[in-house]
Tab-separated table of C-alpha atoms in Angstrom:
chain	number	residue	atom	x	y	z
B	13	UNK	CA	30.490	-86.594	8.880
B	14	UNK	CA	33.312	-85.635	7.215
B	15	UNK	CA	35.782	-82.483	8.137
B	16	UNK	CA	34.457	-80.647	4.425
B	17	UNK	CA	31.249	-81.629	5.387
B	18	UNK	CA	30.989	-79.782	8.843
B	19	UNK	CA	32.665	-76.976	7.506
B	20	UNK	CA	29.904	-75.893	5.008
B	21	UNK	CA	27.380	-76.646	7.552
B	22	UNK	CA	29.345	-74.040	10.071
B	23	UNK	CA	29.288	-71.792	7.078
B	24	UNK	CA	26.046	-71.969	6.402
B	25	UNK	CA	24.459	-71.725	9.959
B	26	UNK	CA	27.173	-68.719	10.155
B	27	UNK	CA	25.242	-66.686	6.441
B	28	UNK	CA	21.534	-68.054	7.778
B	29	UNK	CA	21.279	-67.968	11.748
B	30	UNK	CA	17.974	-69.351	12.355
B	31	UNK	CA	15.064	-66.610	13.375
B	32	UNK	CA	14.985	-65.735	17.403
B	33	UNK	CA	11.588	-66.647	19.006
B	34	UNK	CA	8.599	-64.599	19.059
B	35	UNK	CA	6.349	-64.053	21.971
B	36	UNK	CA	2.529	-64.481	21.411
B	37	UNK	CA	1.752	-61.726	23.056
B	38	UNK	CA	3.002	-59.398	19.843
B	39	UNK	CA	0.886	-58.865	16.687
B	40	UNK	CA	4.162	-58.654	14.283
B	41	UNK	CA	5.862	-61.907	13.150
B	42	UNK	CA	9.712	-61.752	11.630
B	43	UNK	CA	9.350	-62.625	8.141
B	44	UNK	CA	10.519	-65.703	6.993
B	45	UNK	CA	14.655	-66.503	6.044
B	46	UNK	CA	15.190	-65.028	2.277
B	47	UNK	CA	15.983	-68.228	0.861
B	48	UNK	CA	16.512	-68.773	-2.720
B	49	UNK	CA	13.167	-69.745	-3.267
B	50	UNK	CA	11.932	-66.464	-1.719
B	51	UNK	CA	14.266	-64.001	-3.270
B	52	UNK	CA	12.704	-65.582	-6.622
B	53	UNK	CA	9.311	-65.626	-6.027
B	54	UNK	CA	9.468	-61.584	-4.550
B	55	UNK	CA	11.865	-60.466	-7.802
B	56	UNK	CA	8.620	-62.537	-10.107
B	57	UNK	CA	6.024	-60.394	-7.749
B	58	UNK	CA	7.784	-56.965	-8.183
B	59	UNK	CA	8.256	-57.639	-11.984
B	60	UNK	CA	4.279	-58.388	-12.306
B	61	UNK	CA	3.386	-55.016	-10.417
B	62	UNK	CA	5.892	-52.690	-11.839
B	63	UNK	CA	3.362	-51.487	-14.965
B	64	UNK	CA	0.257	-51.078	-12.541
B	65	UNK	CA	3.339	-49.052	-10.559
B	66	UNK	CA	4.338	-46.987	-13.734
B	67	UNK	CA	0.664	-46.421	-14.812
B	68	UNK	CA	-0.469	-45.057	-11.221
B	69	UNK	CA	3.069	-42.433	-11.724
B	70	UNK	CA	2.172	-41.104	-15.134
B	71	UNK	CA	-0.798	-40.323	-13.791
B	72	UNK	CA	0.051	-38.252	-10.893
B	73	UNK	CA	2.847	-36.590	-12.713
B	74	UNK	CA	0.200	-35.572	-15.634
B	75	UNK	CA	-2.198	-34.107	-12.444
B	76	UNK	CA	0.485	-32.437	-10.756
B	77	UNK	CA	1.659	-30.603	-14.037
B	78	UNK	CA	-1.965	-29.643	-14.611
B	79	UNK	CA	-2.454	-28.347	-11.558
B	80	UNK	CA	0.507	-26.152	-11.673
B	81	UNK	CA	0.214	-24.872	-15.573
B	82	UNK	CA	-2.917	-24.028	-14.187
B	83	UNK	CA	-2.324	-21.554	-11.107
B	84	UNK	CA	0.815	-20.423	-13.297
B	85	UNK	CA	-1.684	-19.172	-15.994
B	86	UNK	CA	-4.096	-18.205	-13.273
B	87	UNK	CA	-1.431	-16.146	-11.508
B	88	UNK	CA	0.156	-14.849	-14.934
B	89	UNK	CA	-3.315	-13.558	-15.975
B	90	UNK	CA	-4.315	-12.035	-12.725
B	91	UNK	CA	-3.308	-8.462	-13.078
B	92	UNK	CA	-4.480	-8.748	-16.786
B	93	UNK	CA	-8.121	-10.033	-15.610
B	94	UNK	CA	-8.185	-7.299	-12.768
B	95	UNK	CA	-8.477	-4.681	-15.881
B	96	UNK	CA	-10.649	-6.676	-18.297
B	97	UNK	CA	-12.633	-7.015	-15.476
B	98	UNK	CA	-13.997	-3.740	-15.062
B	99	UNK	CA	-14.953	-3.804	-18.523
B	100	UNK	CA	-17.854	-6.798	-19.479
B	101	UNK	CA	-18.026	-5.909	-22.764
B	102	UNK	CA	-13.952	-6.819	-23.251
B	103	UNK	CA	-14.936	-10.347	-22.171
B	104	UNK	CA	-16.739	-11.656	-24.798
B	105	UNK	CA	-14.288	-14.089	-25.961
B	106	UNK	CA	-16.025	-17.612	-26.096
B	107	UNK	CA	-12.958	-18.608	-24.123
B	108	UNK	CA	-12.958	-16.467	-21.454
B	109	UNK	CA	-16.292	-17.524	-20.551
B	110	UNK	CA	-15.275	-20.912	-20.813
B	111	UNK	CA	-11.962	-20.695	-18.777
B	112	UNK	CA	-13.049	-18.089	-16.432
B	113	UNK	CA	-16.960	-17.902	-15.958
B	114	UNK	CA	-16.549	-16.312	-13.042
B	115	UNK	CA	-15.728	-12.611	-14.377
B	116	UNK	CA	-19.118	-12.374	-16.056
B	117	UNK	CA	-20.745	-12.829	-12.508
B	118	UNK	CA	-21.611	-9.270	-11.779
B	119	UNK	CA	-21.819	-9.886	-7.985
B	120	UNK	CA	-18.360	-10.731	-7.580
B	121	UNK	CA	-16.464	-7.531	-9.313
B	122	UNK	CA	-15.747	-4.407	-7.523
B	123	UNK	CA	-17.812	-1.123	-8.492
B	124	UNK	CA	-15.448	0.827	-10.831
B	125	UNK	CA	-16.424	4.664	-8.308
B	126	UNK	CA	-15.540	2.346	-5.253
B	127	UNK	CA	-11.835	1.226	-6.792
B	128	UNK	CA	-11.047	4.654	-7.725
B	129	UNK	CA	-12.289	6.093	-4.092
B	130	UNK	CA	-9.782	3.288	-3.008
B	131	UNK	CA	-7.027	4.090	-5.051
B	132	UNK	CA	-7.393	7.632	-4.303
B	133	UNK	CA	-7.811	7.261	-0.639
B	134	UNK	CA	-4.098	5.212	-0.615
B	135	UNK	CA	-2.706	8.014	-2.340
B	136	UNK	CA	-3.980	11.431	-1.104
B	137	UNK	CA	-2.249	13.570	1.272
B	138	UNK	CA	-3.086	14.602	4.874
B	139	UNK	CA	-5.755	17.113	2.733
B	140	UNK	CA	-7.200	15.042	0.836
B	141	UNK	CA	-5.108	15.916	-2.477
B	142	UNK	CA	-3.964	13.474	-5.256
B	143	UNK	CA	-1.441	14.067	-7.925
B	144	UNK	CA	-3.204	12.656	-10.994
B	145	UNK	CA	-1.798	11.380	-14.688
B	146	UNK	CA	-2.809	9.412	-17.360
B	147	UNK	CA	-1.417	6.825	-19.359
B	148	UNK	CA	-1.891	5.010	-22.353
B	149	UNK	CA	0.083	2.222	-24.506
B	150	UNK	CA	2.005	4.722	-26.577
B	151	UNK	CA	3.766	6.810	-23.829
B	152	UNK	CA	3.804	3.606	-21.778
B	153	UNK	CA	6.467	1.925	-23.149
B	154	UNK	CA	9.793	1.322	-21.399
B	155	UNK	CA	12.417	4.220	-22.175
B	156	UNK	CA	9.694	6.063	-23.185
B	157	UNK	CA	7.612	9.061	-21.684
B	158	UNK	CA	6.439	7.532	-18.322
B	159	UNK	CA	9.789	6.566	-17.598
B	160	UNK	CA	11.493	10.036	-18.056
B	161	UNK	CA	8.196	11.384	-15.809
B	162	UNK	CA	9.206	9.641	-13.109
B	163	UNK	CA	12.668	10.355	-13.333
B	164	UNK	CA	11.987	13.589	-12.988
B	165	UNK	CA	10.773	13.140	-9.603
B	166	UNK	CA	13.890	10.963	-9.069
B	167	UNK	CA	16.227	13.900	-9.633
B	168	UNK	CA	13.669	17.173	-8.352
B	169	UNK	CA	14.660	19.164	-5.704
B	170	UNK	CA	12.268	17.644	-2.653
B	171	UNK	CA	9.742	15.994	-5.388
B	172	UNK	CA	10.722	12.244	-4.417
B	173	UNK	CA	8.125	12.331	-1.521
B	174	UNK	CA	5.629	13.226	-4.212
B	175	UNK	CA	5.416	10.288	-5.553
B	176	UNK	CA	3.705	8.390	-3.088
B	177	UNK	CA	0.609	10.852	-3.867
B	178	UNK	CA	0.949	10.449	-7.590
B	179	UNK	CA	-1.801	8.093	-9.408
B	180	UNK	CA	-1.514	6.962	-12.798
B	181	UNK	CA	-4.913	6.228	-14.238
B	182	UNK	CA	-4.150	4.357	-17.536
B	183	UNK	CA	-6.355	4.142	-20.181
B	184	UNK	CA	-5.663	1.257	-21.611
B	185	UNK	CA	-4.609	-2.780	-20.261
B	186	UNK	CA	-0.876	-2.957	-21.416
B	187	UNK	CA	-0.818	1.148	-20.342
B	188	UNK	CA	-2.220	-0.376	-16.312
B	189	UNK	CA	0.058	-3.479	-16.505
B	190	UNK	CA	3.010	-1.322	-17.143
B	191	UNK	CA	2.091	0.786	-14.198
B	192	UNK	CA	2.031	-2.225	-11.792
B	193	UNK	CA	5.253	-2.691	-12.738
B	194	UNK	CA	6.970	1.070	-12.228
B	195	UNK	CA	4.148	2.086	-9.493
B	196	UNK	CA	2.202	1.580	-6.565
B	197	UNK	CA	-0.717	3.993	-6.872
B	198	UNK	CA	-2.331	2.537	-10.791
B	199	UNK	CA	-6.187	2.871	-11.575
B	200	UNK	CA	-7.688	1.468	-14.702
B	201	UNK	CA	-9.987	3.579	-16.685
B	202	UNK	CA	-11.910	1.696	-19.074
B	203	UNK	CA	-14.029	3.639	-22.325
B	204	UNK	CA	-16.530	2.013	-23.547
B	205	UNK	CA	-16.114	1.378	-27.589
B	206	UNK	CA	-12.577	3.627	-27.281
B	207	UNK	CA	-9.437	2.641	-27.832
B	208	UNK	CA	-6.737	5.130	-26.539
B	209	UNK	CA	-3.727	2.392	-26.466
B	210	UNK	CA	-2.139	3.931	-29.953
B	211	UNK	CA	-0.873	7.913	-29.779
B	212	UNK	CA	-3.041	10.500	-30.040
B	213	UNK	CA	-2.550	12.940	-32.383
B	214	UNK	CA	-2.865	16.470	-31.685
B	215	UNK	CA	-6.309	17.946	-32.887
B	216	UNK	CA	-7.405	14.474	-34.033
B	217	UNK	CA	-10.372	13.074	-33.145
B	218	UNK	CA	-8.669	10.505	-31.035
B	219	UNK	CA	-7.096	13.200	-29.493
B	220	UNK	CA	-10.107	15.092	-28.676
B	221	UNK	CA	-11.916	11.860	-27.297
B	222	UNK	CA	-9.223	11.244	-25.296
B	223	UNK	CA	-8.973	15.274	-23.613
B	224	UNK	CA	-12.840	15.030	-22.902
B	225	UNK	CA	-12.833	11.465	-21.115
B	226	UNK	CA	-10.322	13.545	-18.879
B	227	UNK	CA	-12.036	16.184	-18.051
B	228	UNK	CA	-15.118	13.893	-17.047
B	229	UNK	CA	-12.708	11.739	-15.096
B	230	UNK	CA	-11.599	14.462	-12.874
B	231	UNK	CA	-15.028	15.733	-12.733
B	232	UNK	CA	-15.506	12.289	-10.709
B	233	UNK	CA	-12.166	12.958	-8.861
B	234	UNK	CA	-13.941	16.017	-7.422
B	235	UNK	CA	-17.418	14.735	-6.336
B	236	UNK	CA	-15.547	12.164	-4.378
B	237	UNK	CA	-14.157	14.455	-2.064
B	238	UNK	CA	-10.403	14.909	-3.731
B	239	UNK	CA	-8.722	17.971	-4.479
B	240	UNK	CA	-6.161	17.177	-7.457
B	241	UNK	CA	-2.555	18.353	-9.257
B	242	UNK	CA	-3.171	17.299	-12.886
B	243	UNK	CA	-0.308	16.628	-14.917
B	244	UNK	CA	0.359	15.387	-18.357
B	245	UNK	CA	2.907	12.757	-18.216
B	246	UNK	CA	5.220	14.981	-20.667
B	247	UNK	CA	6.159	17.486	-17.827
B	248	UNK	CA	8.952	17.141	-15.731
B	249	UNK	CA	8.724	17.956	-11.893
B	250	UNK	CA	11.902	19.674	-10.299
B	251	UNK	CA	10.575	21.360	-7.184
B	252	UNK	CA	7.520	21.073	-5.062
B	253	UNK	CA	4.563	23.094	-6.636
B	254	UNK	CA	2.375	23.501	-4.184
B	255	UNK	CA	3.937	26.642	-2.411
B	256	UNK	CA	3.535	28.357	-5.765
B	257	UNK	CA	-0.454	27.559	-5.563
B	258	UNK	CA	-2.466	30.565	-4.651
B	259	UNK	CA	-4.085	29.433	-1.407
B	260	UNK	CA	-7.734	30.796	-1.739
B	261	UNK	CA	-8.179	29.926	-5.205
B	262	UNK	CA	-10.529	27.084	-6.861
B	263	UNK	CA	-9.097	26.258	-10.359
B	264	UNK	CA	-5.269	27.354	-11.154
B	265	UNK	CA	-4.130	26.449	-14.341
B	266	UNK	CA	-0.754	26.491	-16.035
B	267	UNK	CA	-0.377	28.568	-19.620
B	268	UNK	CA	0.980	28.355	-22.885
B	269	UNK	CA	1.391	32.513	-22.612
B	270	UNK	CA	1.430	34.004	-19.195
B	271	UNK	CA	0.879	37.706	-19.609
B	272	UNK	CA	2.001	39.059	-16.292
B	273	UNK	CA	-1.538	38.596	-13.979
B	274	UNK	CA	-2.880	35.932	-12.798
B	275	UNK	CA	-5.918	37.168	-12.694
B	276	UNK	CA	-5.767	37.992	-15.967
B	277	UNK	CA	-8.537	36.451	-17.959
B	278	UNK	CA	-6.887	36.377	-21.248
B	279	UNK	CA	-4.060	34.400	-20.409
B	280	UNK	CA	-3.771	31.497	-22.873
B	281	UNK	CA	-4.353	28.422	-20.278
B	282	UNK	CA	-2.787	24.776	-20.755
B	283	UNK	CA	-4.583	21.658	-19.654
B	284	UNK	CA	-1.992	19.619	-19.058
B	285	UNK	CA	-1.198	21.046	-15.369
B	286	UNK	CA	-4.106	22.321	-12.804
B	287	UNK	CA	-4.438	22.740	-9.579
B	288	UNK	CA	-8.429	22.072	-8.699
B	289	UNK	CA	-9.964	22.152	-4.614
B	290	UNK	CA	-12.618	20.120	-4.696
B	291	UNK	CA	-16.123	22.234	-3.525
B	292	UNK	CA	-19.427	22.655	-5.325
B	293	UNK	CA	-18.144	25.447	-7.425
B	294	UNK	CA	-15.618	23.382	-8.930
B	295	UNK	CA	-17.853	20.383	-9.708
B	296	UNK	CA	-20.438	22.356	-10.980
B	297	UNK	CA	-17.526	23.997	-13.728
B	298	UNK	CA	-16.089	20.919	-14.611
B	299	UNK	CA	-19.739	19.678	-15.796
B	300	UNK	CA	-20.599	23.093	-17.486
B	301	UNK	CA	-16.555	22.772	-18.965
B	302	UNK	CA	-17.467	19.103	-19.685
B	303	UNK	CA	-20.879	20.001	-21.473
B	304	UNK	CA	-19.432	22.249	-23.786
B	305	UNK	CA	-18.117	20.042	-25.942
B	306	UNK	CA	-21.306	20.116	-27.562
B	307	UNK	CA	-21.486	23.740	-28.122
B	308	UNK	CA	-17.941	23.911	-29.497
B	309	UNK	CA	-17.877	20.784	-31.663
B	310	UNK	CA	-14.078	20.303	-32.702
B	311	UNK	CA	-12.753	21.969	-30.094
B	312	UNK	CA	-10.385	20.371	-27.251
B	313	UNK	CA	-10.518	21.255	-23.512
B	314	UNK	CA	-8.211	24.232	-23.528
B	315	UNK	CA	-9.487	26.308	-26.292
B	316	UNK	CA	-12.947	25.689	-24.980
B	317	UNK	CA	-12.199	26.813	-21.869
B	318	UNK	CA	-10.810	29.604	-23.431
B	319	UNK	CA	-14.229	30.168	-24.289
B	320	UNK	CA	-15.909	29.551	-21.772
B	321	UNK	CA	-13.967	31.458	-19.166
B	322	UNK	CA	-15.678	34.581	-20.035
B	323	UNK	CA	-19.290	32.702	-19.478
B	324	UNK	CA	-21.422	34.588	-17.058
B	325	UNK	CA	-21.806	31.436	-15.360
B	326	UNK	CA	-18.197	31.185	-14.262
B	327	UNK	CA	-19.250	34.416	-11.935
B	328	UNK	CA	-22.539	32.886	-11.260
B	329	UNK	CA	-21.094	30.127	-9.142
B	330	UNK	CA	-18.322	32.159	-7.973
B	331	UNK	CA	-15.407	30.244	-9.119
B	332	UNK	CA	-12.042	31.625	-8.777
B	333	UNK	CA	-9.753	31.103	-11.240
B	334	UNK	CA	-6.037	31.895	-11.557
B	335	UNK	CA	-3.378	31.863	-13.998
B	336	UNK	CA	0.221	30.199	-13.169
B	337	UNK	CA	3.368	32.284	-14.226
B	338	UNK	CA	5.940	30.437	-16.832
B	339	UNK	CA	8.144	31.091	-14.504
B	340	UNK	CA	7.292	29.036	-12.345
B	341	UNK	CA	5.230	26.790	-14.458
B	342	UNK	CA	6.894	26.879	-17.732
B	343	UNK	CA	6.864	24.576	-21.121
B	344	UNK	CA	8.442	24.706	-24.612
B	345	UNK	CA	5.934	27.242	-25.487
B	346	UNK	CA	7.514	29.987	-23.087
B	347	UNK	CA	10.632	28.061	-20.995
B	348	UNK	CA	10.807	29.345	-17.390
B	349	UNK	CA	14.017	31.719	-17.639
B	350	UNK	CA	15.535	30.904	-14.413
B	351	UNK	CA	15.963	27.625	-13.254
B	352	UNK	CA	16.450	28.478	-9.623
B	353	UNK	CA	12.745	29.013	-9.680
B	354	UNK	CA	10.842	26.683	-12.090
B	355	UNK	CA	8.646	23.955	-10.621
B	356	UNK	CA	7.750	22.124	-13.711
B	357	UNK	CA	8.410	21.916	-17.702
B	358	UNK	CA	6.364	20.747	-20.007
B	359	UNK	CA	7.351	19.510	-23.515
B	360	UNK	CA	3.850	21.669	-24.891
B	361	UNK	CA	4.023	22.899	-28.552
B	362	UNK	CA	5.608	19.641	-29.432
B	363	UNK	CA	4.206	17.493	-32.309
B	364	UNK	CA	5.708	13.848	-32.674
B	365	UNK	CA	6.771	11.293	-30.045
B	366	UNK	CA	10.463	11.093	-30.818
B	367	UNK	CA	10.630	14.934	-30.997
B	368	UNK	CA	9.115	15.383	-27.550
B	369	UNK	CA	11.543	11.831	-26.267
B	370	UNK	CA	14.202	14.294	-27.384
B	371	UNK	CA	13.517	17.194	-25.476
B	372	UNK	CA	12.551	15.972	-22.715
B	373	UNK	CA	15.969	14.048	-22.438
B	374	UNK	CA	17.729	17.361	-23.114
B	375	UNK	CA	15.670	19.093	-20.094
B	376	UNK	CA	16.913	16.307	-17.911
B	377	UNK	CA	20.406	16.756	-18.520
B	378	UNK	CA	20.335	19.979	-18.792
B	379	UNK	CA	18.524	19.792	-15.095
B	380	UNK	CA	21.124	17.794	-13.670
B	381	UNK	CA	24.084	19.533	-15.120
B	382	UNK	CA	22.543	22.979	-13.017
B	383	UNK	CA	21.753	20.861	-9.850
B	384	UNK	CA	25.504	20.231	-9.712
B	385	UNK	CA	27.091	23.238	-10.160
B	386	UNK	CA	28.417	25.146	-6.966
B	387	UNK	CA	25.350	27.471	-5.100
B	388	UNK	CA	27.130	30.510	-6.238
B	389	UNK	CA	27.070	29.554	-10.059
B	390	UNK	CA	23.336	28.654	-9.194
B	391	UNK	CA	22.331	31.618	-8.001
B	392	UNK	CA	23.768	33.568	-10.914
B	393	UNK	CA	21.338	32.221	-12.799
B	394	UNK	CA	23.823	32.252	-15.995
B	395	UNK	CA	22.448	28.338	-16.660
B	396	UNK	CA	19.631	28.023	-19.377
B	397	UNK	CA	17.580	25.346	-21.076
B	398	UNK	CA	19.024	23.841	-24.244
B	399	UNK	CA	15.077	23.015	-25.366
B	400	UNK	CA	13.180	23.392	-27.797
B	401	UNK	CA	15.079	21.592	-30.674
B	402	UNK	CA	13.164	19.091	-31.987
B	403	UNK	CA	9.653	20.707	-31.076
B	404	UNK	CA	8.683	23.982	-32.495
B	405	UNK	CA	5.244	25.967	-32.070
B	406	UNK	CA	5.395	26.023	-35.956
B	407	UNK	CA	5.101	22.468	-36.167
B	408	UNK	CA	1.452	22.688	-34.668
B	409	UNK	CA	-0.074	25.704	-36.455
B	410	UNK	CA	-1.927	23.640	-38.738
B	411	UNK	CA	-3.218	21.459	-36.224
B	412	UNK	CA	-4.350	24.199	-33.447
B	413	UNK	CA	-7.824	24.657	-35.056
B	414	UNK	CA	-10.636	22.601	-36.050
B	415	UNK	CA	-10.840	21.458	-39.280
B	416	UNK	CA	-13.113	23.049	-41.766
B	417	UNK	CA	-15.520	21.161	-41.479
B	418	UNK	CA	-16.115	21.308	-37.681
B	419	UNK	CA	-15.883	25.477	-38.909
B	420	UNK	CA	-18.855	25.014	-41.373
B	421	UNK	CA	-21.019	23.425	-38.636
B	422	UNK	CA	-19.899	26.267	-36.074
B	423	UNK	CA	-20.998	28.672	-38.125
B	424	UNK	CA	-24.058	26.833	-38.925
B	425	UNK	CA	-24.837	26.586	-35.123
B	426	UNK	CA	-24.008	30.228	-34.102
């Protein structure tokens, strides 16, 4: 053999060393030298499977991105569903019933009563008291009234704290959606057949629907065992209240006119902030207060009770009733004087949403700017409110009685 000749072969057995011996005794065998032959026939094989390969990938990519646009939607949608599901009649959409078939099964949702007992039993104080507001779409909006409420808290004197007792009961689903967001204590309140997402007027009847779902609400509040602080969402909290309260009272109620007493029966009393102890007197008023709706057609909560206060059943059941003083409890109608002692404001005798947005920003700064002077300047009490501007009591005149219709049929009745 000739020198070129054995030095190829050398090569060769150098690139290919032949395969080392296997013992029977193992199941696995060394696969076979990757000669040329072999290398072609495994390219031709993985050429011939490589669709199958590409079909079996499009599939499982197409399942897997079903899958997840799935629980995405599902998780998207949950705190939407959570409302809509206290409410069947909202889910009548051939596609809900399609998608989601099981919110129509009865079985499965949570009794409305035994959510709010819930909600109210995460909030309430060592005495079983709740601070209670509601909330719909209008004043729900961000940068608008719900957002300078809670800000108020924010910058109070001590009133923080308070806010892990507040509950915001919304009244509508974008009002309860924007409450998960902002807070921790939110409980939906679905009407039947009523929409209360848009604002409400004052003296409409959207407006009036809306004050008598409250007052039935909080009627419920009561026979659950809850003492409650209403508030409307428009008044701002700067101290603690509750060492203002008179302490063997059942119903205390803030006023558009204090006139000295608080025992005076013909103070001029303002729903928007009560103080109510849950007992059998005060459940038993709040469904006489409730029922007369009917007797005073036209008429919201507060000028009904303002009827109704001098009812011989009031003393019948022995309810106590008491008057908070401006000063203390004041509002755009009468403005607590000093602001060493106020408690709360209230943007009252206010018609409008951007008239009471701009007020209520005024009362804030004008809040802040006394909370940092020096104690000294405080207690001269030389700092006063910049508010009203925007809102005027003239602006409601013409609203602040039925219309004369709702007079006709009054008369008609009586």
């Amino acid at each position: 053999m000739s020198f070129p000749h054995q030095l190829a072969l050398r090569f060769h057995r150098r690139r290919f060393p032949p395969p080392p011996a296997v013992s029977t005794c193992c199941s696995f065998a060394t696969p076979p030298p990757r000669d040329s032959s072999f290398l072609s026939s495994s390219s031709s094989s993985s050429v011939a499977m490589s669709p199958e390969i590409s079909m079996l990938i499009r599939r499982a990519a197409f399942i897997f991105t079903a899958v997840t646009l799935s629980a995405l939607l599902l998780y998207t949608a949950n705190d939407s569903l959570r409302f809509l599901r206290l409410s069947p009649g909202s889910l009548s959409s051939p596609s809900f019933s399609r998608f989601f078939p099981y919110l129509y099964d009865n079985s499965s949702s949570t009794n409305p009563r035994q959510q709010l007992e819930e909600v109210l039993k995460n909030a309430s104080m060592k005495s079983n008291t709740v601070i209670l507001t509601t909330l719909n779409d209008a004043w729900a909006s961000p940068n608008s009234v719900i957002d300078l409420f809670l800000r108020s808290f924010m910058l109070g004197d001590d009133t923080r704290r308070l806010l892990d007792h507040l509950v915001i009961v919304a009244l509508d689903e974008k009002a309860y959606n924007r409450c998960q967001l902002v807070h921790k204590h939110c409980y939906a309140l679905v009407t039947e057949d009523v929409d209360f997402h848009q604002e409400a007027y004052f003296m409409t009847p959207h407006y009036l629907k809306m004050m008598w779902r409250r007052i039935d609400f909080l009627r419920s509040v009561l026979e659950l065992g809850y003492s409650f602080v209403f508030t409307d969402a428009d008044i701002m909290w700067f101290r603690d209240p509750f060492p203002r309260f008179f302490s063997d009272a059942d119903f205390q109620i803030a006023c558009d006119n204090f006139l000295g007493r608080p025992d005076d029966m013909n103070n001029r009393p303002n729903g928007g902030f009560n103080y109510v102890k849950s007992n059998n007197r005060s459940i038993a008023f709040y469904k006489f207060w409730y029922s007369s709706r009917e007797t005073y057609p036209g008429y919201h909560d507060q000028d009904v009770l303002n009827k109704i206060k001098f009812h011989p059943f009031i003393s019948e059941i022995g309810l106590k009733i008491r008057f908070l003083d401006t000063a203390y409890f004041g509002g755009l109608c009468e403005p607590s004087k000093d602001l060493n002692l106020v408690c709360t404001m209230h943007a009252n005798c206010c018609y409008g949403m951007d008239s009471k947005l701009h007020d209520l920003k005024i009362m804030l700064q004008d809040w802040r700017a006394f909370m940092s002077l020096p104690p000294d300047l405080k207690k001269e009490s030389i700092f006063s409110w910049r508010v009203p501007q925007n809102c005027s009591l003239s602006s409601l005149r013409h609203f602040d009685s039925p219309s004369p219709e709702m007079k006709a049929q009054q008369e008609e009745k009586h």
